[in-house]
């Protein structure tokens, strides 16, 4: 078995990583794969944490937070799935997204700075969540039997990180329920993987969608997430229940 080296040794250090692959997932979503220092390197990101990407754009330092869809089981690379906010698409944001358009224009071999790990949520397995709002905070532990998740668009990435981690370990019996909101059926990211996990873990992972513009034969919900939808598809409040939410359409 290969010995693993950790890339993110220090959360205050910035690590330049090269773009080694770019895949078009949809008309405005891409998978960016960045290379780690060697094929024996893992990123070194605790489950529940995220990274910051830093770039100087038009003379200004731009920093954005992203959760990889790869894990520390993947050696030699880190994958990010990112929605590109193009210019002149949304009337409220005529300039589009600075960082996402910068990433879109990167060429294979170009580097960008990674910094991390960052975050106040840590998942230690078997339902054990640890919260640490600040570096100096005393950690708070919560044992969770049923994890409820609400995600929209690319906000699925931090949820997928948790879902993968739990589903990959037969010893982890944490039950998961996800409501995943999108604009159209074509916008549902990682759909095949989510539905495969739901198929292979039918008593452990409950998956539900809602769409702004559903097709005629759509069998899930439509419109905004409602109280009734949450009541029907997520666990009720309780000491062993945790609800997480990330909405980024």
PDB file of C-alpha atoms in Angstrom:
ATOM      1  CA  UNK A   1       0.000   0.000   0.000  1.00  0.00           C
ATOM      2  CA  UNK A   2       1.300   3.450  -0.905  1.00  0.00           C
ATOM      3  CA  UNK A   3       2.218   5.824   1.894  1.00  0.00           C
ATOM      4  CA  UNK A   4       0.223   9.033   1.661  1.00  0.00           C
ATOM      5  CA  UNK A   5       1.653  12.505   1.802  1.00  0.00           C
ATOM      6  CA  UNK A   6      -0.540  15.449   2.762  1.00  0.00           C
ATOM      7  CA  UNK A   7      -0.659  18.555   0.569  1.00  0.00           C
ATOM      8  CA  UNK A   8      -2.397  21.003   2.924  1.00  0.00           C
ATOM      9  CA  UNK A   9       0.153  20.869   5.733  1.00  0.00           C
ATOM     10  CA  UNK A  10      -0.588  24.355   7.069  1.00  0.00           C
ATOM     11  CA  UNK A  11      -3.852  26.275   6.767  1.00  0.00           C
ATOM     12  CA  UNK A  12      -1.948  29.580   6.544  1.00  0.00           C
ATOM     13  CA  UNK A  13       0.184  28.455   3.589  1.00  0.00           C
ATOM     14  CA  UNK A  14      -0.852  28.948  -0.037  1.00  0.00           C
ATOM     15  CA  UNK A  15      -0.164  26.004  -2.359  1.00  0.00           C
ATOM     16  CA  UNK A  16       0.069  26.519  -6.145  1.00  0.00           C
ATOM     17  CA  UNK A  17      -1.603  23.584  -7.921  1.00  0.00           C
ATOM     18  CA  UNK A  18      -1.719  23.047 -11.706  1.00  0.00           C
ATOM     19  CA  UNK A  19      -4.876  22.470 -13.732  1.00  0.00           C
ATOM     20  CA  UNK A  20      -4.492  19.008 -15.291  1.00  0.00           C
ATOM     21  CA  UNK A  21      -8.028  18.335 -16.622  1.00  0.00           C
ATOM     22  CA  UNK A  22     -11.185  20.288 -17.413  1.00  0.00           C
ATOM     23  CA  UNK A  23     -14.515  18.631 -18.239  1.00  0.00           C
ATOM     24  CA  UNK A  24     -17.776  20.260 -19.316  1.00  0.00           C
ATOM     25  CA  UNK A  25     -20.560  18.905 -17.086  1.00  0.00           C
ATOM     26  CA  UNK A  26     -23.313  21.162 -18.439  1.00  0.00           C
ATOM     27  CA  UNK A  27     -23.637  24.407 -20.382  1.00  0.00           C
ATOM     28  CA  UNK A  28     -22.384  26.400 -17.380  1.00  0.00           C
ATOM     29  CA  UNK A  29     -20.782  23.850 -15.050  1.00  0.00           C
ATOM     30  CA  UNK A  30     -17.285  22.402 -15.206  1.00  0.00           C
ATOM     31  CA  UNK A  31     -15.188  19.823 -13.399  1.00  0.00           C
ATOM     32  CA  UNK A  32     -11.701  21.163 -12.746  1.00  0.00           C
ATOM     33  CA  UNK A  33      -9.001  18.668 -11.784  1.00  0.00           C
ATOM     34  CA  UNK A  34      -5.865  20.046 -10.179  1.00  0.00           C
ATOM     35  CA  UNK A  35      -2.695  18.039  -9.688  1.00  0.00           C
ATOM     36  CA  UNK A  36      -1.165  17.489  -6.255  1.00  0.00           C
ATOM     37  CA  UNK A  37       2.629  17.542  -5.709  1.00  0.00           C
ATOM     38  CA  UNK A  38       2.957  13.802  -6.442  1.00  0.00           C
ATOM     39  CA  UNK A  39       0.824  10.741  -7.200  1.00  0.00           C
ATOM     40  CA  UNK A  40       1.278   9.736  -3.547  1.00  0.00           C
ATOM     41  CA  UNK A  41      -0.220  12.972  -2.224  1.00  0.00           C
ATOM     42  CA  UNK A  42      -3.722  13.371  -0.801  1.00  0.00           C
ATOM     43  CA  UNK A  43      -5.175  16.843  -0.419  1.00  0.00           C
ATOM     44  CA  UNK A  44      -5.487  16.503   3.363  1.00  0.00           C
ATOM     45  CA  UNK A  45      -8.990  17.910   3.800  1.00  0.00           C
ATOM     46  CA  UNK A  46     -11.096  16.735   6.755  1.00  0.00           C
ATOM     47  CA  UNK A  47     -14.646  15.737   5.822  1.00  0.00           C
ATOM     48  CA  UNK A  48     -16.835  18.779   6.470  1.00  0.00           C
ATOM     49  CA  UNK A  49     -14.104  21.273   5.552  1.00  0.00           C
ATOM     50  CA  UNK A  50     -13.451  23.283   2.377  1.00  0.00           C
ATOM     51  CA  UNK A  51     -10.608  25.090   0.608  1.00  0.00           C
ATOM     52  CA  UNK A  52     -10.076  28.653  -0.592  1.00  0.00           C
ATOM     53  CA  UNK A  53      -8.874  29.455  -4.094  1.00  0.00           C
ATOM     54  CA  UNK A  54      -6.932  32.691  -4.517  1.00  0.00           C
ATOM     55  CA  UNK A  55      -6.108  34.582  -7.709  1.00  0.00           C
ATOM     56  CA  UNK A  56      -5.114  38.116  -8.634  1.00  0.00           C
ATOM     57  CA  UNK A  57      -7.712  39.288 -11.154  1.00  0.00           C
ATOM     58  CA  UNK A  58      -7.451  42.765 -12.700  1.00  0.00           C
ATOM     59  CA  UNK A  59      -5.006  43.742  -9.977  1.00  0.00           C
ATOM     60  CA  UNK A  60      -7.286  42.642  -7.128  1.00  0.00           C
ATOM     61  CA  UNK A  61      -6.887  39.535  -4.950  1.00  0.00           C
ATOM     62  CA  UNK A  62     -10.036  37.420  -5.288  1.00  0.00           C
ATOM     63  CA  UNK A  63     -10.726  34.620  -2.786  1.00  0.00           C
ATOM     64  CA  UNK A  64     -13.518  32.059  -3.053  1.00  0.00           C
ATOM     65  CA  UNK A  65     -14.422  28.963  -1.010  1.00  0.00           C
ATOM     66  CA  UNK A  66     -15.085  25.581  -2.650  1.00  0.00           C
ATOM     67  CA  UNK A  67     -15.683  22.037  -1.438  1.00  0.00           C
ATOM     68  CA  UNK A  68     -13.925  19.355  -3.517  1.00  0.00           C
ATOM     69  CA  UNK A  69     -15.959  16.430  -4.822  1.00  0.00           C
ATOM     70  CA  UNK A  70     -12.884  14.209  -4.559  1.00  0.00           C
ATOM     71  CA  UNK A  71     -11.709  12.889  -1.200  1.00  0.00           C
ATOM     72  CA  UNK A  72      -8.492  11.940   0.541  1.00  0.00           C
ATOM     73  CA  UNK A  73      -8.938   8.438  -0.887  1.00  0.00           C
ATOM     74  CA  UNK A  74      -8.030  10.014  -4.243  1.00  0.00           C
ATOM     75  CA  UNK A  75      -4.286  10.416  -4.588  1.00  0.00           C
ATOM     76  CA  UNK A  76      -2.510  12.809  -6.930  1.00  0.00           C
ATOM     77  CA  UNK A  77      -5.418  15.136  -7.690  1.00  0.00           C
ATOM     78  CA  UNK A  78      -8.301  17.204  -6.356  1.00  0.00           C
ATOM     79  CA  UNK A  79     -11.588  17.733  -8.247  1.00  0.00           C
ATOM     80  CA  UNK A  80     -13.843  20.781  -8.026  1.00  0.00           C
ATOM     81  CA  UNK A  81     -17.249  21.111  -9.690  1.00  0.00           C
ATOM     82  CA  UNK A  82     -17.983  24.782 -10.279  1.00  0.00           C
ATOM     83  CA  UNK A  83     -20.786  26.718 -11.936  1.00  0.00           C
ATOM     84  CA  UNK A  84     -19.471  29.443 -14.248  1.00  0.00           C
ATOM     85  CA  UNK A  85     -21.208  32.794 -13.898  1.00  0.00           C
ATOM     86  CA  UNK A  86     -20.735  34.332 -17.329  1.00  0.00           C
ATOM     87  CA  UNK A  87     -20.978  38.031 -18.189  1.00  0.00           C
ATOM     88  CA  UNK A  88     -24.274  39.449 -19.434  1.00  0.00           C
ATOM     89  CA  UNK A  89     -26.354  36.441 -18.360  1.00  0.00           C
ATOM     90  CA  UNK A  90     -27.935  37.593 -15.096  1.00  0.00           C
ATOM     91  CA  UNK A  91     -29.256  41.186 -15.146  1.00  0.00           C
ATOM     92  CA  UNK A  92     -28.280  41.745 -11.505  1.00  0.00           C
ATOM     93  CA  UNK A  93     -24.691  40.596 -12.135  1.00  0.00           C
ATOM     94  CA  UNK A  94     -23.749  41.910 -15.591  1.00  0.00           C
ATOM     95  CA  UNK A  95     -20.028  41.334 -14.988  1.00  0.00           C
ATOM     96  CA  UNK A  96     -20.543  37.704 -14.001  1.00  0.00           C
ATOM     97  CA  UNK A  97     -18.331  35.890 -11.500  1.00  0.00           C
ATOM     98  CA  UNK A  98     -14.714  37.008 -11.303  1.00  0.00           C
ATOM     99  CA  UNK A  99     -13.284  33.752  -9.993  1.00  0.00           C
ATOM    100  CA  UNK A 100     -15.441  31.385 -12.021  1.00  0.00           C
ATOM    101  CA  UNK A 101     -14.657  33.159 -15.299  1.00  0.00           C
ATOM    102  CA  UNK A 102     -10.974  33.165 -14.327  1.00  0.00           C
ATOM    103  CA  UNK A 103     -11.150  29.393 -13.837  1.00  0.00           C
ATOM    104  CA  UNK A 104     -13.011  28.988 -17.129  1.00  0.00           C
ATOM    105  CA  UNK A 105     -10.167  30.759 -18.941  1.00  0.00           C
ATOM    106  CA  UNK A 106      -7.376  28.740 -17.316  1.00  0.00           C
ATOM    107  CA  UNK A 107      -5.311  26.550 -19.629  1.00  0.00           C
ATOM    108  CA  UNK A 108      -3.998  23.087 -18.795  1.00  0.00           C
ATOM    109  CA  UNK A 109      -0.783  23.592 -16.842  1.00  0.00           C
ATOM    110  CA  UNK A 110      -1.807  26.962 -15.383  1.00  0.00           C
ATOM    111  CA  UNK A 111      -1.654  27.118 -11.590  1.00  0.00           C
ATOM    112  CA  UNK A 112      -3.898  28.638  -8.955  1.00  0.00           C
ATOM    113  CA  UNK A 113      -3.362  29.020  -5.213  1.00  0.00           C
ATOM    114  CA  UNK A 114      -5.127  26.679  -2.785  1.00  0.00           C
ATOM    115  CA  UNK A 115      -5.376  27.411   0.929  1.00  0.00           C
ATOM    116  CA  UNK A 116      -6.913  25.337   3.706  1.00  0.00           C
ATOM    117  CA  UNK A 117      -8.293  23.364   5.356  1.00  0.00           C
ATOM    118  CA  UNK A 118     -11.033  25.791   6.409  1.00  0.00           C
ATOM    119  CA  UNK A 119     -14.346  25.276   8.136  1.00  0.00           C
ATOM    120  CA  UNK A 120     -16.000  24.751  11.491  1.00  0.00           C
ATOM    121  CA  UNK A 121     -17.603  21.350  10.785  1.00  0.00           C
ATOM    122  CA  UNK A 122     -15.725  18.063  11.043  1.00  0.00           C
ATOM    123  CA  UNK A 123     -17.160  14.602  10.461  1.00  0.00           C
ATOM    124  CA  UNK A 124     -15.345  11.827  12.327  1.00  0.00           C
ATOM    125  CA  UNK A 125     -17.490   8.917  11.146  1.00  0.00           C
ATOM    126  CA  UNK A 126     -20.275   6.819  12.690  1.00  0.00           C
ATOM    127  CA  UNK A 127     -22.495   9.859  13.181  1.00  0.00           C
ATOM    128  CA  UNK A 128     -19.937  11.899  15.134  1.00  0.00           C
ATOM    129  CA  UNK A 129     -19.947  15.568  14.115  1.00  0.00           C
ATOM    130  CA  UNK A 130     -17.616  18.083  15.724  1.00  0.00           C
ATOM    131  CA  UNK A 131     -18.273  21.835  15.539  1.00  0.00           C
ATOM    132  CA  UNK A 132     -15.516  24.364  16.101  1.00  0.00           C
ATOM    133  CA  UNK A 133     -16.682  27.879  15.111  1.00  0.00           C
ATOM    134  CA  UNK A 134     -13.222  29.388  15.690  1.00  0.00           C
ATOM    135  CA  UNK A 135      -9.706  27.957  15.863  1.00  0.00           C
ATOM    136  CA  UNK A 136      -9.597  28.769  19.578  1.00  0.00           C
ATOM    137  CA  UNK A 137     -13.094  27.382  20.281  1.00  0.00           C
ATOM    138  CA  UNK A 138     -13.627  24.319  22.400  1.00  0.00           C
ATOM    139  CA  UNK A 139     -14.961  21.599  20.073  1.00  0.00           C
ATOM    140  CA  UNK A 140     -18.617  20.641  20.482  1.00  0.00           C
ATOM    141  CA  UNK A 141     -19.569  17.059  19.618  1.00  0.00           C
ATOM    142  CA  UNK A 142     -22.955  15.855  18.396  1.00  0.00           C
ATOM    143  CA  UNK A 143     -23.850  12.232  17.749  1.00  0.00           C
ATOM    144  CA  UNK A 144     -26.239  12.074  14.818  1.00  0.00           C
ATOM    145  CA  UNK A 145     -28.494   9.185  13.831  1.00  0.00           C
ATOM    146  CA  UNK A 146     -30.347  10.947  11.004  1.00  0.00           C
ATOM    147  CA  UNK A 147     -28.678  13.628   8.864  1.00  0.00           C
ATOM    148  CA  UNK A 148     -31.000  15.893   6.882  1.00  0.00           C
ATOM    149  CA  UNK A 149     -29.598  17.958   4.013  1.00  0.00           C
ATOM    150  CA  UNK A 150     -30.971  20.746   1.826  1.00  0.00           C
ATOM    151  CA  UNK A 151     -28.901  21.674  -1.221  1.00  0.00           C
ATOM    152  CA  UNK A 152     -29.362  23.832  -4.287  1.00  0.00           C
ATOM    153  CA  UNK A 153     -27.300  23.758  -7.472  1.00  0.00           C
ATOM    154  CA  UNK A 154     -23.557  23.568  -6.839  1.00  0.00           C
ATOM    155  CA  UNK A 155     -24.350  23.619  -3.118  1.00  0.00           C
ATOM    156  CA  UNK A 156     -24.502  19.840  -3.518  1.00  0.00           C
ATOM    157  CA  UNK A 157     -20.708  19.564  -3.266  1.00  0.00           C
ATOM    158  CA  UNK A 158     -20.341  19.772   0.545  1.00  0.00           C
ATOM    159  CA  UNK A 159     -23.289  17.394   0.918  1.00  0.00           C
ATOM    160  CA  UNK A 160     -21.804  14.936  -1.560  1.00  0.00           C
ATOM    161  CA  UNK A 161     -18.583  14.953   0.459  1.00  0.00           C
ATOM    162  CA  UNK A 162     -20.539  13.737   3.503  1.00  0.00           C
ATOM    163  CA  UNK A 163     -22.786  11.333   1.581  1.00  0.00           C
ATOM    164  CA  UNK A 164     -19.798   9.622  -0.046  1.00  0.00           C
ATOM    165  CA  UNK A 165     -17.926   9.342   3.235  1.00  0.00           C
ATOM    166  CA  UNK A 166     -20.871   7.738   5.034  1.00  0.00           C
ATOM    167  CA  UNK A 167     -21.946   5.459   2.178  1.00  0.00           C
ATOM    168  CA  UNK A 168     -18.423   4.105   1.625  1.00  0.00           C
ATOM    169  CA  UNK A 169     -18.178   2.734   5.175  1.00  0.00           C
ATOM    170  CA  UNK A 170     -20.458  -0.219   5.977  1.00  0.00           C
ATOM    171  CA  UNK A 171     -19.809   0.382   9.681  1.00  0.00           C
ATOM    172  CA  UNK A 172     -21.352   3.877   9.463  1.00  0.00           C
ATOM    173  CA  UNK A 173     -25.094   3.487  10.022  1.00  0.00           C
ATOM    174  CA  UNK A 174     -25.977   7.202   9.831  1.00  0.00           C
ATOM    175  CA  UNK A 175     -29.251   7.674   7.936  1.00  0.00           C
ATOM    176  CA  UNK A 176     -29.238  10.480   5.349  1.00  0.00           C
ATOM    177  CA  UNK A 177     -32.055  12.419   3.682  1.00  0.00           C
ATOM    178  CA  UNK A 178     -31.435  14.984   0.937  1.00  0.00           C
ATOM    179  CA  UNK A 179     -33.696  17.533  -0.752  1.00  0.00           C
ATOM    180  CA  UNK A 180     -31.886  18.779  -3.856  1.00  0.00           C
ATOM    181  CA  UNK A 181     -33.270  21.888  -5.582  1.00  0.00           C
ATOM    182  CA  UNK A 182     -32.421  22.940  -9.140  1.00  0.00           C
ATOM    183  CA  UNK A 183     -33.829  25.069 -11.935  1.00  0.00           C
ATOM    184  CA  UNK A 184     -34.181  22.321 -14.573  1.00  0.00           C
ATOM    185  CA  UNK A 185     -33.623  18.576 -14.804  1.00  0.00           C
ATOM    186  CA  UNK A 186     -30.457  19.198 -16.841  1.00  0.00           C
ATOM    187  CA  UNK A 187     -29.031  21.239 -13.935  1.00  0.00           C
ATOM    188  CA  UNK A 188     -28.993  18.294 -11.490  1.00  0.00           C
ATOM    189  CA  UNK A 189     -25.301  17.777 -10.758  1.00  0.00           C
ATOM    190  CA  UNK A 190     -23.910  14.351  -9.855  1.00  0.00           C
ATOM    191  CA  UNK A 191     -27.351  12.844 -10.440  1.00  0.00           C
ATOM    192  CA  UNK A 192     -26.123   9.417 -11.532  1.00  0.00           C
ATOM    193  CA  UNK A 193     -23.928   9.035  -8.466  1.00  0.00           C
ATOM    194  CA  UNK A 194     -26.608  10.249  -6.058  1.00  0.00           C
ATOM    195  CA  UNK A 195     -29.192   7.867  -7.513  1.00  0.00           C
ATOM    196  CA  UNK A 196     -26.728   4.975  -7.464  1.00  0.00           C
ATOM    197  CA  UNK A 197     -26.060   5.580  -3.766  1.00  0.00           C
ATOM    198  CA  UNK A 198     -29.825   5.749  -3.146  1.00  0.00           C
ATOM    199  CA  UNK A 199     -30.260   2.473  -5.060  1.00  0.00           C
ATOM    200  CA  UNK A 200     -27.492   0.623  -3.214  1.00  0.00           C
ATOM    201  CA  UNK A 201     -28.361   2.108   0.218  1.00  0.00           C
ATOM    202  CA  UNK A 202     -32.201   2.165   0.110  1.00  0.00           C
ATOM    203  CA  UNK A 203     -32.683   2.190   3.889  1.00  0.00           C
ATOM    204  CA  UNK A 204     -29.849   4.638   4.554  1.00  0.00           C
ATOM    205  CA  UNK A 205     -30.109   7.352   1.884  1.00  0.00           C
ATOM    206  CA  UNK A 206     -33.358   9.077   0.906  1.00  0.00           C
ATOM    207  CA  UNK A 207     -33.140  11.361  -2.144  1.00  0.00           C
ATOM    208  CA  UNK A 208     -35.744  13.914  -3.229  1.00  0.00           C
ATOM    209  CA  UNK A 209     -35.637  16.590  -5.928  1.00  0.00           C
ATOM    210  CA  UNK A 210     -37.509  19.794  -6.619  1.00  0.00           C
ATOM    211  CA  UNK A 211     -37.267  21.811  -9.842  1.00  0.00           C
ATOM    212  CA  UNK A 212     -38.249  25.356 -10.781  1.00  0.00           C
ATOM    213  CA  UNK A 213     -39.122  24.234 -14.312  1.00  0.00           C
ATOM    214  CA  UNK A 214     -39.919  20.508 -14.239  1.00  0.00           C
ATOM    215  CA  UNK A 215     -40.670  18.401 -17.336  1.00  0.00           C
ATOM    216  CA  UNK A 216     -44.201  17.125 -17.907  1.00  0.00           C
ATOM    217  CA  UNK A 217     -43.511  13.611 -16.577  1.00  0.00           C
ATOM    218  CA  UNK A 218     -41.569  14.763 -13.486  1.00  0.00           C
ATOM    219  CA  UNK A 219     -42.286  12.510 -10.467  1.00  0.00           C
ATOM    220  CA  UNK A 220     -40.691  14.686  -7.789  1.00  0.00           C
ATOM    221  CA  UNK A 221     -41.596  18.152  -6.449  1.00  0.00           C
ATOM    222  CA  UNK A 222     -41.687  21.480  -8.240  1.00  0.00           C
ATOM    223  CA  UNK A 223     -41.078  25.028  -7.065  1.00  0.00           C
ATOM    224  CA  UNK A 224     -39.419  26.330  -3.933  1.00  0.00           C
ATOM    225  CA  UNK A 225     -38.624  24.128  -0.957  1.00  0.00           C
ATOM    226  CA  UNK A 226     -41.608  24.349   1.406  1.00  0.00           C
ATOM    227  CA  UNK A 227     -42.323  23.484   5.030  1.00  0.00           C
ATOM    228  CA  UNK A 228     -44.460  20.561   3.871  1.00  0.00           C
ATOM    229  CA  UNK A 229     -41.641  19.269   1.656  1.00  0.00           C
ATOM    230  CA  UNK A 230     -39.207  19.448   4.574  1.00  0.00           C
ATOM    231  CA  UNK A 231     -41.699  17.749   6.895  1.00  0.00           C
ATOM    232  CA  UNK A 232     -42.267  14.925   4.416  1.00  0.00           C
ATOM    233  CA  UNK A 233     -38.706  14.248   3.278  1.00  0.00           C
ATOM    234  CA  UNK A 234     -36.395  15.280   6.148  1.00  0.00           C
ATOM    235  CA  UNK A 235     -36.158  13.963   9.712  1.00  0.00           C
ATOM    236  CA  UNK A 236     -38.132  15.681  12.494  1.00  0.00           C
ATOM    237  CA  UNK A 237     -36.238  17.695  15.121  1.00  0.00           C
ATOM    238  CA  UNK A 238     -34.513  15.639  17.767  1.00  0.00           C
ATOM    239  CA  UNK A 239     -31.362  15.225  19.837  1.00  0.00           C
ATOM    240  CA  UNK A 240     -29.846  12.831  17.298  1.00  0.00           C
ATOM    241  CA  UNK A 241     -30.932  14.819  14.223  1.00  0.00           C
ATOM    242  CA  UNK A 242     -28.830  17.348  12.310  1.00  0.00           C
ATOM    243  CA  UNK A 243     -30.002  19.504   9.382  1.00  0.00           C
ATOM    244  CA  UNK A 244     -27.443  21.064   7.028  1.00  0.00           C
ATOM    245  CA  UNK A 245     -28.218  23.559   4.264  1.00  0.00           C
ATOM    246  CA  UNK A 246     -26.232  24.918   1.312  1.00  0.00           C
ATOM    247  CA  UNK A 247     -28.116  26.749  -1.424  1.00  0.00           C
ATOM    248  CA  UNK A 248     -26.218  28.038  -4.446  1.00  0.00           C
ATOM    249  CA  UNK A 249     -28.301  27.970  -7.602  1.00  0.00           C
TER     250      UNK A 249
END
